[in-house]
XYZ file of C-alpha atoms in Angstrom:
484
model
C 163.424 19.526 113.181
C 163.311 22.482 110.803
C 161.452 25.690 112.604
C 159.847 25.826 109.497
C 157.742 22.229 109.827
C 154.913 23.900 111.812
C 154.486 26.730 109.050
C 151.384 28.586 108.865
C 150.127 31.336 106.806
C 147.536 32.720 109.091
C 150.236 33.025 112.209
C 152.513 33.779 109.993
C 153.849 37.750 109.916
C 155.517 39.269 106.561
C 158.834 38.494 107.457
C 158.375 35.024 108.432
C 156.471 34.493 105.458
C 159.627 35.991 103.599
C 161.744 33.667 105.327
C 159.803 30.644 104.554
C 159.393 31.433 100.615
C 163.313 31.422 100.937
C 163.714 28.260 102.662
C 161.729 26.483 99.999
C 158.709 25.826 102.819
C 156.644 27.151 99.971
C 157.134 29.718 96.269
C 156.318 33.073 95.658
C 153.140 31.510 93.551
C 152.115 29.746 96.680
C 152.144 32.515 98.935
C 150.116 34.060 96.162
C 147.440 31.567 96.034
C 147.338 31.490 99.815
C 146.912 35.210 99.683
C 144.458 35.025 97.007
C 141.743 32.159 98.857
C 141.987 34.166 101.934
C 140.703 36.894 99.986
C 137.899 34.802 97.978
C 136.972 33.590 101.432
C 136.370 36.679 103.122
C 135.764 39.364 101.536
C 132.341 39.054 100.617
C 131.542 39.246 104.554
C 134.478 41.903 104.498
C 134.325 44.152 101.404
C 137.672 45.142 102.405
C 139.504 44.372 98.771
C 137.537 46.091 96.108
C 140.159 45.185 93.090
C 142.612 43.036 91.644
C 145.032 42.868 89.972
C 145.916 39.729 89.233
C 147.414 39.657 85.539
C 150.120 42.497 87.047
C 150.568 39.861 90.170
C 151.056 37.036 87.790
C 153.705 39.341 85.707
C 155.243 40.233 89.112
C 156.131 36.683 89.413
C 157.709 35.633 86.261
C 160.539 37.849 87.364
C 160.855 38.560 90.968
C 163.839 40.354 92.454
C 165.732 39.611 95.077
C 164.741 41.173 98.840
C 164.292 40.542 102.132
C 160.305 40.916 101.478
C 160.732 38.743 97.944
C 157.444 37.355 97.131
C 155.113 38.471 100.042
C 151.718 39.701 99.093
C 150.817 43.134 99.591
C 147.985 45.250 98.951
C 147.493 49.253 98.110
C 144.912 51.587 98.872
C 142.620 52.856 96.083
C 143.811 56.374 96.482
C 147.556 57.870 96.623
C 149.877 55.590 95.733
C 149.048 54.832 91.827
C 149.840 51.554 90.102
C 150.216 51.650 86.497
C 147.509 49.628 84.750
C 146.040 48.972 87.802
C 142.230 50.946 88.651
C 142.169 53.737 90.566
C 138.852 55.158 91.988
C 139.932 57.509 94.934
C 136.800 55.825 96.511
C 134.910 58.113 94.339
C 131.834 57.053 91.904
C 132.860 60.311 89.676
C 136.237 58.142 89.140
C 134.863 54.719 88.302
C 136.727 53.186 85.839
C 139.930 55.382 86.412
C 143.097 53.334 85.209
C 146.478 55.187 86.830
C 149.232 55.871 83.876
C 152.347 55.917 86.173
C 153.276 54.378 89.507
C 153.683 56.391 92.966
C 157.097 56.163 93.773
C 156.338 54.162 96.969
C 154.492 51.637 94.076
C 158.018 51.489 92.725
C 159.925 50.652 96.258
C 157.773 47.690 96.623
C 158.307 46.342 93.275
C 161.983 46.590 93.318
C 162.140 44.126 96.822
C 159.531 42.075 95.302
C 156.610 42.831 97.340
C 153.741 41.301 95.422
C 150.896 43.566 94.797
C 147.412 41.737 94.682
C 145.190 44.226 94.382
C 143.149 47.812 96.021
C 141.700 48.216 99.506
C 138.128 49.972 100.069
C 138.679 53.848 101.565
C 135.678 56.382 102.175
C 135.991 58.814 98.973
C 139.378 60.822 98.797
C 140.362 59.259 102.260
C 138.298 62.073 103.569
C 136.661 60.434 106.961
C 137.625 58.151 109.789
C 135.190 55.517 108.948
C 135.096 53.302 105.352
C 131.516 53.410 104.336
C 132.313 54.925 100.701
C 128.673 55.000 98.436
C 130.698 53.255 96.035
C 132.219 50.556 97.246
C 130.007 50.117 99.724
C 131.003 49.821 103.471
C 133.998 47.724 104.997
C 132.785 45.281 108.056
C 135.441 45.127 111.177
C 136.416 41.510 111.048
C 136.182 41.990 115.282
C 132.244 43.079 114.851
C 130.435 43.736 112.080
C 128.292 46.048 113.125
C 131.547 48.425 114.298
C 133.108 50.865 112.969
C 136.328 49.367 110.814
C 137.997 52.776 111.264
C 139.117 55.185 108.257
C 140.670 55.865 106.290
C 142.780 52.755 105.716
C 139.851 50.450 106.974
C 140.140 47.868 103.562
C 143.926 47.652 104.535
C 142.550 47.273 108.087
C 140.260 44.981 107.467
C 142.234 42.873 105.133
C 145.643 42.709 107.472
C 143.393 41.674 110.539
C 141.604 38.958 108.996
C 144.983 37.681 107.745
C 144.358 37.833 104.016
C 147.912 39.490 103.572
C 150.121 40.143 106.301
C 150.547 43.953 104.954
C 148.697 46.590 103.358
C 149.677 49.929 102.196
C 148.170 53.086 104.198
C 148.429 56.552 104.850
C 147.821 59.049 107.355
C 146.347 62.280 107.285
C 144.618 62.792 110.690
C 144.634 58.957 112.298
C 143.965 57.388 109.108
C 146.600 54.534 109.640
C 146.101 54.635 113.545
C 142.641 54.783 114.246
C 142.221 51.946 111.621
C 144.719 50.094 113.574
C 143.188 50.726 117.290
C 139.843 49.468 115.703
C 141.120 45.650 114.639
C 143.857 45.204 116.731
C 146.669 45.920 114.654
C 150.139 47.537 115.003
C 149.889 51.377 112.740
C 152.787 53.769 112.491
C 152.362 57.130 110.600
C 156.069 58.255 109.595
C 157.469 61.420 109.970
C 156.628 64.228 107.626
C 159.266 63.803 104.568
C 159.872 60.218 105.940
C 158.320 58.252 102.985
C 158.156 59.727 99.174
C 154.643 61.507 98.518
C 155.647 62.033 94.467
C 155.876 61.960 91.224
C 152.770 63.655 91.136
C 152.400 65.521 94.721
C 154.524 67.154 96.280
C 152.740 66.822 99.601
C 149.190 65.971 100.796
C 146.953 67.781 102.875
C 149.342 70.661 103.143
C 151.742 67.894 104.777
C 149.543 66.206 107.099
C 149.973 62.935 105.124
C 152.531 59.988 105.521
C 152.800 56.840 104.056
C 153.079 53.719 105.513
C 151.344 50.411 106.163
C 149.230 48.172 108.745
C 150.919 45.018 110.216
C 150.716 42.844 113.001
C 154.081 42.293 114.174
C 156.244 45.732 114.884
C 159.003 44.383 112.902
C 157.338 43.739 109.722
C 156.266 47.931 110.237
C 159.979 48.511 111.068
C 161.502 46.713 107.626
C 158.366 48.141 105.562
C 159.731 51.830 106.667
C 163.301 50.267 105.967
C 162.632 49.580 102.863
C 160.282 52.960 101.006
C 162.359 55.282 103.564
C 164.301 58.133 101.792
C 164.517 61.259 99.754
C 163.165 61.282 95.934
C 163.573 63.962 93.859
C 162.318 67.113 94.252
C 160.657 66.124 98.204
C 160.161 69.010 99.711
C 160.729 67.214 103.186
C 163.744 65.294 104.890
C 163.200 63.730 107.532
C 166.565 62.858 109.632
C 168.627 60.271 108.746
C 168.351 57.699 110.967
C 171.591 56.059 113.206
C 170.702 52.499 112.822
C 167.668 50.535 110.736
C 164.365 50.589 111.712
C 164.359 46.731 111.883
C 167.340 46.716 114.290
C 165.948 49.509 116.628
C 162.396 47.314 116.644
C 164.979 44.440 118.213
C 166.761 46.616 120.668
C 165.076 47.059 124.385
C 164.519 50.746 124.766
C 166.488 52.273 128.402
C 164.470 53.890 131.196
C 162.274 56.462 129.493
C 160.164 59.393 130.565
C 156.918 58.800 129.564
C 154.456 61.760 129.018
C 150.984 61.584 129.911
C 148.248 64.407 129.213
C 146.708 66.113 132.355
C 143.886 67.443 130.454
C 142.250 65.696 126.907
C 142.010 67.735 123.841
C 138.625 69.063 122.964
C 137.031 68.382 125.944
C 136.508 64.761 124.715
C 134.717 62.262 126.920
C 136.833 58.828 127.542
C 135.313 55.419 127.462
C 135.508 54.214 130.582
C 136.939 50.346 128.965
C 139.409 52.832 126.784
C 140.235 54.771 130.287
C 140.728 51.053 131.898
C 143.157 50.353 128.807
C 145.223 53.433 129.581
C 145.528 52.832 133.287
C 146.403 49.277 132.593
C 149.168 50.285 130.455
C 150.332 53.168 132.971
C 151.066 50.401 134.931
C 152.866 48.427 132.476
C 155.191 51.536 131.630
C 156.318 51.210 134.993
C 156.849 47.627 135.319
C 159.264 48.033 132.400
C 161.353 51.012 134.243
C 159.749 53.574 132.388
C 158.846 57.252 134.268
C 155.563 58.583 133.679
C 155.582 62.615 133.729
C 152.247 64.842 133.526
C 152.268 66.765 130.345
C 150.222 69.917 129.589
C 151.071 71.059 125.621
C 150.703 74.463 125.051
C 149.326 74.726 121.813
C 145.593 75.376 121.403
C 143.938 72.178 120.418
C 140.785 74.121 119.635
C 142.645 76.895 117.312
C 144.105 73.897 115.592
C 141.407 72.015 114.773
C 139.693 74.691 113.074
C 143.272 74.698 111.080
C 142.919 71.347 110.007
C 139.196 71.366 109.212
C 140.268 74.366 106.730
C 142.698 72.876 105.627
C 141.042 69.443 104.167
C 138.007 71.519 103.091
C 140.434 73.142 100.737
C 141.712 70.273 99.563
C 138.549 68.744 99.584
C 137.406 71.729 97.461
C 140.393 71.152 95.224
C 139.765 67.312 94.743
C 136.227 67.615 93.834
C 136.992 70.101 90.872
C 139.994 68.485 89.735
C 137.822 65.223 89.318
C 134.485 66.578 88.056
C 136.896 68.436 85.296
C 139.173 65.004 84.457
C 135.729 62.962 84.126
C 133.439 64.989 82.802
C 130.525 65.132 85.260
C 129.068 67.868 87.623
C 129.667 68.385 91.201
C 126.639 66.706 92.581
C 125.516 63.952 95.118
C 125.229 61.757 91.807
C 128.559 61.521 92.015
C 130.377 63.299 95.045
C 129.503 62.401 98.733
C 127.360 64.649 100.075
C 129.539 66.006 103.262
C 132.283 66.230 100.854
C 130.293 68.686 98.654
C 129.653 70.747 101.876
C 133.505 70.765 102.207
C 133.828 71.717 99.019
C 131.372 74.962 99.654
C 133.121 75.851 102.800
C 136.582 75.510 101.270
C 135.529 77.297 98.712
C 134.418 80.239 100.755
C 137.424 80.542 102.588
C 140.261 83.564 101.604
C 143.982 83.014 100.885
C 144.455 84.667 104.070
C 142.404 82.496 106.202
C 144.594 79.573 104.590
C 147.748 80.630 105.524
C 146.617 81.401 108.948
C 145.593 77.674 108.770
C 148.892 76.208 107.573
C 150.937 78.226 110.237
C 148.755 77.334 113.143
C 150.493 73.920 111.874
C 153.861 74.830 112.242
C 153.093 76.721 115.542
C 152.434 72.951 116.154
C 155.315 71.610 115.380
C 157.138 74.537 117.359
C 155.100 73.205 120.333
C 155.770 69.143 119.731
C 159.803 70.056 119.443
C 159.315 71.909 123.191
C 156.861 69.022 124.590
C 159.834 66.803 123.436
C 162.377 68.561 125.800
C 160.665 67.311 129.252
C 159.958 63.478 127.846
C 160.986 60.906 125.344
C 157.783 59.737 124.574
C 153.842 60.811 124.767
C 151.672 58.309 125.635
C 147.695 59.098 125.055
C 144.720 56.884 123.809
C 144.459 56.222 120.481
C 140.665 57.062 119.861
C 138.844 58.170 122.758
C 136.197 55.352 122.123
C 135.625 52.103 121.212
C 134.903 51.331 117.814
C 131.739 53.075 117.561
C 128.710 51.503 115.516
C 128.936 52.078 111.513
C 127.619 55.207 110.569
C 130.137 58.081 112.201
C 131.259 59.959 110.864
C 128.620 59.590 108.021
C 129.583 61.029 104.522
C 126.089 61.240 103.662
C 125.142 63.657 105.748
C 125.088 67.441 104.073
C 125.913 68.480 107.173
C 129.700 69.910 107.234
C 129.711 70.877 111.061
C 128.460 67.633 111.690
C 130.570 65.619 110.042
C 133.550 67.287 110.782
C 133.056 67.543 115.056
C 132.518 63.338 114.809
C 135.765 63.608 112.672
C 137.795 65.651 114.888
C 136.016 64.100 118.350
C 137.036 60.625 116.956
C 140.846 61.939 115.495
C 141.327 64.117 118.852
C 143.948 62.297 119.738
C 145.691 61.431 116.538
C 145.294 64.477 113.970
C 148.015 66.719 116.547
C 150.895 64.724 115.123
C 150.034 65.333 111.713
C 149.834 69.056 112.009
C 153.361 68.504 113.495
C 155.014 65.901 111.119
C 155.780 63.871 114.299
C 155.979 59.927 114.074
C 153.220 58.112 115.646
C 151.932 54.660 116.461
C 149.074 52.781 117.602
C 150.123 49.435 119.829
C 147.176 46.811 120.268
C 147.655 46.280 123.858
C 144.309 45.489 125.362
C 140.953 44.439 124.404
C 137.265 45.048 125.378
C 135.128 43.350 127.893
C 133.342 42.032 124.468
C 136.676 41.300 122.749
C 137.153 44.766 120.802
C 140.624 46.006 120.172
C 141.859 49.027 121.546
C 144.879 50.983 120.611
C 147.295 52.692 122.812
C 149.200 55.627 120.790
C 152.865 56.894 121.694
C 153.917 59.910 120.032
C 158.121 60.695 119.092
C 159.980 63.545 118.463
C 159.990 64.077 114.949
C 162.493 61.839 113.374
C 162.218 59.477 115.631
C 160.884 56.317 114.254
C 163.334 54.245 115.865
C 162.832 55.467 119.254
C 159.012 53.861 118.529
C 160.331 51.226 117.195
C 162.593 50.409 120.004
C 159.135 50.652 122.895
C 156.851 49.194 120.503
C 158.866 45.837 120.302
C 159.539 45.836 124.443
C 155.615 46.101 124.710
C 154.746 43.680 122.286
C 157.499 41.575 123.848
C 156.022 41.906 127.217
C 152.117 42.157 125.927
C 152.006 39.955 122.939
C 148.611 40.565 120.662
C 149.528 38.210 117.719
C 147.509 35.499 118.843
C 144.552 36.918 119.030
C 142.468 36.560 115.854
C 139.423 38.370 115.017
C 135.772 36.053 114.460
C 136.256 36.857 111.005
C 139.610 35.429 109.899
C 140.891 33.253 107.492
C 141.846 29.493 108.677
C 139.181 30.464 111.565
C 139.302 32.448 114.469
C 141.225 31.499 117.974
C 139.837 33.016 121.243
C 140.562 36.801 122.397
């Protein structure tokens, strides 16, 4: 009997998908359409896709190159990486109607292994919050509740992945944006190392660095041969990250040795643990050990409180930035009309703040990093919660507010966490190892020494070996949900 008779889409992952277009189980056009009723279905409960593109998709398949991703159908963001032809909003009503005039050079790795490219996912406006409830979209429902929190900013790619229209979406990660996403509808997330994945043509780096690109998935090796695939230099990147020893795809198969395991003995930010997200951790303590690993207290020595007031500078500056630059390119004032309101109060604050104060704010990164690569000589591997919380109900962090200190103490409580990685370019990954007493996902995140992808790679397929999650399927999900 072929291992192909019992195919389905909806259990399907990218890879097996791949390997069924090639076996003849079903065409590129088919996956397509698949991808395309899932999406028809759902997403007006979802609002998770909020464009297509389907006369580029249908181009796309009149002449499909060869890869070992040939034909699968993907989606982007509405934000970084640009699509030529295709809209692009930033989740912003000043930009409605924006058409991009060149593709990111990520854009470009997926159309020369044939990754199919159906469309935009929703994103709160310039990716700047941990929730998706932009004012022009409208907000993205978790396909787990609807009522919760779909996580930010990635939460269309979220959304989309867990409800199985595609089996990956672009996203990127500034300060949890592809983790926190991930922890909130049970997916697998890995944010790449600074320099890991192209940022260009047109930047050079964003958020002063914080950001890497990557995607959402729900098997680890479908993460691994994504990063396989847009990994390497481009010209002029002003980051490298190492080169690795082996493929990502082939450490994701390999079971990791003994490793030491960090674990904090004292939270960042004095944040408050759920006590189900607490139960998680413990739970997976436990596991660490079943599988030979050594768990090791941890105290970093940076000063979580110095650097969050870094990174809150830092994307108030660039907030600053991306409000001008797009009032200017479109013609139309600075106002709630057309800006969210807590990123106009970014805007004022970042606005405020000197060159000096900057630079303070961009070293306190690298005094990060400087702390990671020392944290990194006493274990392999930190192991914290993803988001300190369950997915909390929509509405935090809310872009509406005019509030800046608001907003940005639900964004750093909720990215506590997450957003230390980023200042330090270190590779990080959510694993969907547990649910709620009510069913909600929760993430567990394990943080590598930067370069070290594969090292992730190599734990993250033991655990989902040992823990499997792909079974589970949200209430919201196309072919109909299974139990959790």
């Amino acid at each position: 009997m072929s291992k192909f008779s019992n195919f389905s889409y909806v259990s399907s992952d990218a890879i097996g998908l791949a390997r069924a277009i090639s076996a003849g189980v079903l065409s590129p056009a088919e996956a397509v359409s698949e991808a395309r009723n899932a999406i028809a279905a759902l997403n007006p409960e979802l609002n998770a896709v909020i464009a297509l593109t389907d006369e580029l998709a249908d181009r796309q398949l009149n002449a499909l190159p060869s890869g070992p991703l040939s034909g699968v159908p993907v989606l982007l963001k509405d934000d970084c990486p640009s699509y030529a032809d295709a809209p692009m909003s930033f989740g912003s009503r000043a930009a409605r109607g924006n058409v991009s005039e060149r593709n990111h050079e990520i854009v470009n790795r997926y159309l020369a292994n044939g990754l199919v490219i159906l469309g935009k996912t929703n994103l709160p406006e310039f990716s700047c919050n941990v929730a998706t409830e932009p004012s022009l979209s409208g907000r993205t429902r978790n396909p787990w509740h609807p009522e919760r929190s779909v996580g930010g900013s990635s939460g269309g790619a979220a959304a989309a992945v867990a409800a199985r229209m595609v089996p990956i979406a672009y996203a990127n990660d500034g300060a949890g944006s592809i983790r926190i996403p991930a922890s909130f509808t049970g997916l697998f997330g890995l944010r790449p190392s600074r320099g890991r994945t192209p940022t260009g043509p047109v930047s050079a780096e964003n958020w002063g660095g914080l950001v890497s690109h990557h995607v959402l998935t729900r098997s680890v090796r479908d993460s691994a041969l994504m990063l396989d695939l847009t990994s390497g230099l481009e010209p002029g990147a002003m980051y490298a990250a190492p080169t690795p020893k082996t493929s990502f795809l082939e450490a994701a198969a390999a079971a990791p040795g003994p490793m030491r395991i960090g674990v904090l003995d004292t939270y960042p930010l004095g944040v408050t643990i759920d006590p189900e997200v607490a139960r998680a951790f413990s739970e997976t303590e436990m596991l660490m050990k079943k599988l030979g690993h050594e768990l090791i207290p941890i105290r970093p020595d940076f000063d979580a409180e110095a650097l969050a007031g870094a990174l809150a500078d830092i994307v108030a500056v660039y907030t600053a930035m991306e409000v001008a630059d797009v009032a200017e390119q479109f013609g139309v004032p600075a106002t709630e009309d057309y800006f969210e309101p807590a990123n106009l109060a970014l805007k004022a604050y970042g606005e405020s703040l000197s060159a000096t104060t900057i630079l303070r704010a961009r070293n306190r990164l690298s005094a990060t990093a400087r702390s990671f690569g020392r944290l990194f000589e006493n274990c392999d591997v930190l192991m914290t919660p993803t988001v300190p919380e369950l997915p909390p109900l929509t509405g935090r962090p809310d872009a509406r507010s005019s509030s800046r200190e608001a907003f940005i103490a639900d964004f750093l409580s909720l990215s506590a966490f997450c957003h230390p990685a980023n200042a330090a370019g270190n590779p990080a990954m959510s694993v969907p190892l547990h649910t709620s007493n009510d069913g909600l996902p929760i993430g567990i995140q394990f943080v590598g020494p930067y370069g070290g992808e594969a090292v992730l790679f190599s734990l993250a397929g033991q655990l989902e070996a040992a823990s499997p999650w792909q079974e589970r399927l949200p209430p919201v999900c196309h072919g109909g949900a299974q139990s959790v």
